[in-house]
Coordinates of C-alpha atoms in Angstrom, one line a residue:
X1111 CA 2.9 15.4 -13.8
X1112 CA 3.0 13.7 -10.5
X1113 CA -0.4 12.4 -9.4
X1114 CA -1.6 12.3 -5.7
X1115 CA -3.5 9.5 -4.2
X1116 CA -5.3 8.7 -1.0
X1117 CA -4.2 5.8 1.1
X1118 CA -7.1 4.0 2.7
X1119 CA -5.8 2.3 5.9
X1120 CA -8.1 -0.7 6.8
X1121 CA -6.1 -1.3 10.0
X1122 CA -7.2 2.0 11.4
X1123 CA -10.7 2.8 10.1
X1124 CA -13.9 0.7 9.8
X1125 CA -14.9 -0.3 6.3
X1126 CA -18.1 1.9 6.3
X1127 CA -16.2 4.9 7.5
X1128 CA -13.4 4.3 5.1
X1129 CA -15.8 4.1 2.2
X1130 CA -17.1 7.6 3.1
X1131 CA -13.4 8.7 3.4
X1132 CA -12.5 7.6 -0.1
X1133 CA -15.6 9.2 -1.5
X1134 CA -14.5 12.4 0.4
X1135 CA -11.0 12.1 -1.0
X1136 CA -12.3 12.1 -4.6
X1137 CA -14.4 15.3 -3.8
X1138 CA -11.3 16.9 -2.2
X1139 CA -9.3 16.4 -5.5
X1140 CA -7.2 13.2 -5.0
X1141 CA -6.5 11.5 -8.3
X1142 CA -6.6 7.9 -7.2
X1143 CA -6.5 5.7 -4.1
X1144 CA -4.8 2.6 -2.7
X1145 CA -5.4 0.5 0.3
X1146 CA -3.8 -2.1 2.6
X1147 CA -5.0 -5.7 2.8
X1148 CA -4.7 -6.9 6.4
X1149 CA -6.3 -9.5 8.5
X1150 CA -5.0 -7.9 11.7
X1151 CA -4.1 -4.3 12.6
X1152 CA -0.6 -3.3 13.5
X1153 CA -1.8 -2.2 17.0
X1154 CA -4.7 -2.8 19.2
X1155 CA -5.0 1.0 19.4
X1156 CA -5.8 1.0 15.6
X1157 CA -8.5 -1.6 16.2
X1158 CA -9.8 -2.4 12.7
X1159 CA -9.1 -4.7 9.8
X1160 CA -12.0 -5.0 7.3
X1161 CA -12.0 -7.3 4.3
X1162 CA -10.3 -5.3 1.6
X1163 CA -11.7 -7.1 -1.4
X1164 CA -15.4 -6.5 -0.5
X1165 CA -14.6 -2.9 0.3
X1166 CA -12.8 -2.4 -3.1
X1167 CA -16.0 -3.4 -5.0
X1168 CA -18.0 -0.8 -3.1
X1169 CA -15.3 1.9 -3.4
X1170 CA -14.8 1.4 -7.1
X1171 CA -18.6 1.4 -7.7
X1172 CA -19.1 4.7 -5.8
X1173 CA -16.2 6.7 -7.0
X1174 CA -14.4 7.2 -10.4
X1175 CA -11.0 6.8 -8.9
X1176 CA -8.3 4.3 -10.0
X1177 CA -7.6 2.0 -7.1
X1178 CA -5.2 -0.7 -6.0
X1179 CA -4.2 -2.7 -3.0
X1180 CA -1.1 -4.3 -1.6
X1181 CA -1.8 -8.0 -1.1
X1182 CA 0.1 -11.2 -0.4
X1183 CA -0.8 -14.4 -2.3
X1184 CA 0.5 -17.8 -1.3
X1185 CA -0.7 -18.5 2.3
X1186 CA -3.9 -16.7 3.3
X1187 CA -4.9 -16.4 -0.4
X1188 CA -4.3 -19.2 -2.8
X1189 CA -3.0 -17.7 -6.0
X1190 CA -5.8 -19.0 -8.2
X1191 CA -8.4 -17.4 -5.8
X1192 CA -6.3 -14.2 -5.8
X1193 CA -6.4 -14.2 -9.6
X1194 CA -10.1 -14.7 -9.7
X1195 CA -10.6 -11.7 -7.4
X1196 CA -8.2 -9.5 -9.4
X1197 CA -9.9 -10.5 -12.7
X1198 CA -13.5 -9.8 -11.4
X1199 CA -12.7 -6.3 -10.1
X1200 CA -10.8 -5.6 -13.3
X1201 CA -13.6 -6.9 -15.5
X1202 CA -16.2 -4.8 -13.7
X1203 CA -14.0 -1.7 -13.5
X1204 CA -12.0 -1.9 -16.7
X1205 CA -8.6 -0.2 -16.4
X1206 CA -9.2 1.1 -12.9
X1207 CA -7.7 -1.6 -10.7
X1208 CA -4.2 -2.7 -9.9
X1209 CA -2.6 -4.9 -7.3
X1210 CA 0.8 -4.9 -5.6
X1211 CA 1.9 -8.4 -4.8
X1212 CA 4.1 -8.9 -1.8
X1213 CA 5.6 -11.8 0.1
X1214 CA 3.5 -11.1 3.2
X1215 CA 3.8 -10.6 6.9
X1216 CA 3.3 -13.2 9.7
X1217 CA 0.7 -10.9 11.4
X1218 CA -1.7 -11.6 8.6
X1219 CA -0.7 -15.0 7.4
X1220 CA -0.2 -17.0 10.6
X1221 CA -4.0 -17.4 10.9
X1222 CA -3.9 -20.4 8.5
X1223 CA -1.9 -22.4 11.0
X1224 CA 0.8 -23.1 8.5
X1225 CA 4.4 -22.4 9.3
X1226 CA 5.9 -19.0 8.5
X1227 CA 8.5 -19.7 5.8
X1228 CA 12.0 -18.2 5.8
X1229 CA 12.4 -15.0 3.7
X1230 CA 14.0 -16.7 0.7
X1231 CA 11.2 -19.2 0.6
X1232 CA 8.6 -16.5 0.8
X1233 CA 10.2 -14.7 -2.1
X1234 CA 10.3 -17.9 -4.1
X1235 CA 6.6 -18.6 -3.2
X1236 CA 5.8 -15.1 -4.4
X1237 CA 7.5 -15.6 -7.7
X1238 CA 5.5 -18.8 -8.3
X1239 CA 2.3 -17.0 -7.3
X1240 CA 2.9 -14.1 -9.7
X1241 CA 3.5 -16.6 -12.5
X1242 CA 0.3 -18.4 -11.8
X1243 CA -1.7 -15.3 -11.5
X1244 CA -0.4 -13.7 -14.7
X1245 CA -1.0 -16.9 -16.6
X1246 CA -4.5 -17.2 -15.3
X1247 CA -5.2 -13.5 -16.1
X1248 CA -4.1 -14.2 -19.7
X1249 CA -6.7 -16.9 -20.0
X1250 CA -4.6 -20.0 -19.6
X1251 CA -5.6 -23.2 -17.8
X1252 CA -2.9 -23.5 -15.1
X1253 CA -1.5 -26.4 -13.2
X1254 CA 1.5 -25.9 -11.0
X1255 CA 3.5 -28.0 -8.5
X1256 CA 5.9 -26.2 -6.2
X1257 CA 5.7 -24.2 -3.0
X1258 CA 2.1 -23.6 -4.1
X1259 CA 0.0 -26.2 -5.9
X1260 CA -2.6 -25.5 -8.6
X1261 CA -4.7 -28.1 -10.4
X1262 CA -6.3 -27.1 -13.7
X1263 CA -7.4 -23.7 -12.7
X1264 CA -9.0 -21.3 -15.2
X1265 CA -10.6 -17.9 -14.9
X1266 CA -13.8 -17.7 -16.8
X1267 CA -14.5 -13.9 -16.6
X1268 CA -11.5 -11.9 -17.7
X1269 CA -11.0 -8.2 -18.3
X1270 CA -10.2 -6.9 -21.8
X1271 CA -7.2 -5.1 -20.3
X1272 CA -4.8 -7.0 -18.1
X1273 CA -4.5 -5.3 -14.7
X1274 CA -1.0 -4.2 -13.6
X1275 CA 0.9 -6.4 -11.2
X1276 CA 3.0 -4.0 -9.2
X1277 CA 5.9 -4.9 -6.8
X1278 CA 5.9 -3.4 -3.3
X1279 CA 9.5 -3.2 -2.1
X1280 CA 11.6 -1.5 0.5
X1281 CA 15.1 -2.9 0.0
X1282 CA 17.6 -2.5 -2.9
X1283 CA 17.9 -6.3 -3.1
X1284 CA 14.1 -6.8 -3.5
X1285 CA 13.9 -4.0 -6.1
X1286 CA 16.4 -5.8 -8.3
X1287 CA 14.7 -9.2 -7.8
X1288 CA 11.2 -8.2 -8.7
X1289 CA 12.2 -6.3 -11.9
X1290 CA 11.8 -9.6 -13.8
X1291 CA 8.0 -9.6 -13.4
X1292 CA 6.7 -6.3 -12.1
X1293 CA 4.6 -3.8 -14.1
X1294 CA 5.7 -1.0 -11.8
X1295 CA 7.2 -0.4 -8.4
X1296 CA 5.8 1.1 -5.2
X1297 CA 7.9 1.8 -2.1
X1298 CA 7.7 3.9 1.1
X1299 CA 9.5 7.0 2.2
X1300 CA 13.1 6.3 3.3
X1301 CA 16.3 8.4 3.4
X1302 CA 16.7 10.0 0.0
X1303 CA 19.9 8.1 -0.9
X1304 CA 18.2 4.8 -0.1
X1305 CA 15.2 5.8 -2.3
X1306 CA 17.5 6.6 -5.2
X1307 CA 19.3 3.2 -4.8
X1308 CA 16.0 1.3 -4.8
X1309 CA 14.9 3.0 -8.0
X1310 CA 18.3 2.6 -9.6
X1311 CA 18.4 -1.1 -8.7
X1312 CA 14.9 -1.6 -10.2
X1313 CA 15.7 0.2 -13.4
X1314 CA 19.1 -1.3 -13.9
X1315 CA 17.6 -4.8 -13.6
X1316 CA 15.2 -4.0 -16.4
X1317 CA 12.2 -2.9 -14.2
X1318 CA 9.5 -1.2 -16.2
X1319 CA 6.4 0.9 -15.5
X1320 CA 5.6 3.7 -13.1
X1321 CA 7.2 4.5 -9.8
X1322 CA 5.0 5.1 -6.8
X1323 CA 5.7 6.3 -3.3
X1324 CA 3.6 6.0 -0.2
X1325 CA 4.0 8.9 2.3
X1326 CA 3.0 8.6 5.9
X1327 CA 2.1 12.0 7.3
X1328 CA 0.3 13.5 10.3
X1329 CA -1.5 16.9 10.2
X1330 CA -3.6 18.7 12.8
X1331 CA -4.2 22.4 13.5
X1332 CA -1.7 22.2 16.4
X1333 CA 1.8 20.7 16.1
X1334 CA 1.5 18.8 19.4
X1335 CA -1.8 17.3 18.3
X1336 CA -0.2 16.2 15.0
X1337 CA 2.7 14.6 16.9
X1338 CA 0.3 12.9 19.4
X1339 CA -1.7 11.4 16.6
X1340 CA 1.4 10.0 14.9
X1341 CA 2.8 8.6 18.2
X1342 CA -0.5 7.0 19.2
X1343 CA -1.3 5.4 15.8
X1344 CA 2.0 4.7 14.1
X1345 CA 4.7 3.9 16.7
X1346 CA 4.0 0.2 16.4
X1347 CA 4.8 0.5 12.6
X1348 CA 8.2 2.2 13.1
X1349 CA 9.8 -1.3 13.3
X1350 CA 12.0 -2.5 10.5
X1351 CA 12.6 -5.9 8.9
X1352 CA 12.8 -8.6 9.9
X1353 CA 10.8 -7.9 13.0
X1354 CA 7.9 -6.4 11.1
X1355 CA 7.7 -9.4 8.9
X1356 CA 7.9 -12.0 11.6
X1357 CA 5.8 -10.6 14.5
X1358 CA 2.4 -12.3 14.7
X1359 CA 0.0 -10.3 16.8
X1360 CA -1.1 -6.7 17.4
X1361 CA -0.4 -7.1 21.1
X1362 CA 3.2 -8.1 20.3
X1363 CA 3.6 -5.1 18.1
X1364 CA 2.3 -2.9 20.9
X1365 CA 4.8 -4.4 23.3
X1366 CA 7.6 -3.6 20.9
X1367 CA 6.2 -0.2 20.2
X1368 CA 6.5 0.8 23.9
X1369 CA 10.2 1.1 23.2
X1370 CA 9.7 3.5 20.3
X1371 CA 10.4 7.2 20.8
X1372 CA 8.6 10.2 19.5
X1373 CA 11.7 11.1 17.6
X1374 CA 11.7 7.8 15.9
X1375 CA 8.1 8.3 14.8
X1376 CA 8.9 11.7 13.4
X1377 CA 11.7 9.9 11.4
X1378 CA 9.1 7.7 9.7
X1379 CA 6.1 10.1 9.6
X1380 CA 6.0 13.5 8.0
X1381 CA 4.6 15.4 11.1
X1382 CA 3.6 19.1 10.9
X1383 CA 0.7 21.5 11.6
X1384 CA 2.0 23.7 8.8
X1385 CA 0.4 22.9 5.5
X1386 CA 3.1 24.8 3.6
X1387 CA 5.7 22.5 5.1
X1388 CA 3.7 19.5 3.9
X1389 CA 3.5 21.0 0.4
X1390 CA 7.3 21.6 0.3
X1391 CA 8.1 18.1 1.5
X1392 CA 5.7 16.5 -1.0
X1393 CA 6.9 18.6 -3.8
X1394 CA 10.5 17.6 -3.1
X1395 CA 9.5 13.9 -3.0
X1396 CA 7.8 14.3 -6.4
X1397 CA 10.9 15.9 -7.8
X1398 CA 12.8 12.7 -7.2
X1399 CA 11.0 11.2 -10.2
X1400 CA 8.0 9.4 -8.7
X1401 CA 5.0 9.3 -10.9
X1402 CA 2.5 8.7 -8.1
X1403 CA 2.5 9.8 -4.4
X1404 CA 0.0 8.1 -2.1
X1405 CA -0.6 10.2 1.0
X1406 CA -1.5 8.5 4.2
X1407 CA -2.6 10.6 7.1
X1408 CA -2.0 8.3 10.0
X1409 CA -4.9 9.6 12.1
X1410 CA -8.1 7.7 12.4
X1411 CA -10.2 10.8 11.6
X1412 CA -9.7 11.8 8.0
X1413 CA -12.3 14.6 7.4
X1414 CA -10.4 17.6 8.5
X1415 CA -7.2 16.4 6.8
X1416 CA -9.0 15.8 3.5
X1417 CA -10.6 19.2 3.5
X1418 CA -7.3 21.0 4.4
X1419 CA -5.2 19.1 1.9
X1420 CA -7.9 19.4 -0.8
X1421 CA -8.1 23.2 -0.3
X1422 CA -4.5 24.2 0.5
X1423 CA -2.1 21.4 -0.6
X1424 CA -3.2 19.5 -3.7
X1425 CA -4.1 22.5 -5.8
X1426 CA -0.6 24.1 -5.3
X1427 CA 1.2 20.8 -5.8
X1428 CA -0.6 20.2 -9.1
X1429 CA -0.1 23.7 -10.3
X1430 CA 3.6 23.6 -9.6
X1431 CA 3.9 20.3 -11.4
X1432 CA 2.1 21.9 -14.4
X1433 CA 4.5 24.9 -14.3
X1434 CA 7.5 22.6 -14.3
X1435 CA 6.1 20.7 -17.2

């Protein structure tokens, strides 16, 4: 059966409000949650960017949900420090925390003042970081000299069960590359043929574990309001690679976003005031073979969305999954 999770967007919502939202999501019937790990929002209109790792401790302590985050070791986070954070949450909340390790984006990493490496160097740095983190989580003392340097690091408090290190990918090439180390894959909604190619590349390269899909959507009681929400909050995100990787500030994203049309936003965000239409689209995505779908309502106000989906979307989706099983 496909499971349905709540995406907690730190770029859009303050940490205190987002904590209440994830608690609400559990009451509404979501099975799990995931979150972003940003230093900067994608847009000044979004206007938030709390510290994910402090929030995760509070969210895990005040819900029973399994949670994860997408994070980038190597520049803003030294891999030994990242491993310590992962281990601590996993030790306190055994079996309930995972992390998706990516190569990062300049908008979050430029704050260190270090140069932003070329993509192939970022990928190489990520591979080194994953190796360091996995060795530390297995209890080794680790020294490493490469694109990252580690000197005799050891994690003293370890979980009994190693947390999953998931790979966040968009391209076919990345899916094949990360299969060597990933415990699972998470991607975003793309044209169906592209999604199939990403999954096939991962599996054919030996990729193991569960497949997860993040779905950006916008719902309101009126269609125009749903579209207005998506256009206001998400048009700065409808920008592909390499621009999305290399742009450094929210203000620069906003300038680029001024060229984005409403039609383009609708191509990236599932926009509808019709809950049955959302159900049908989500059921179709689940039928493609994804184990987990994480739903991200791109509006800043989550309460009405959580109530509506909890009452009229999730129950039907889970019942239809059960009938197919």
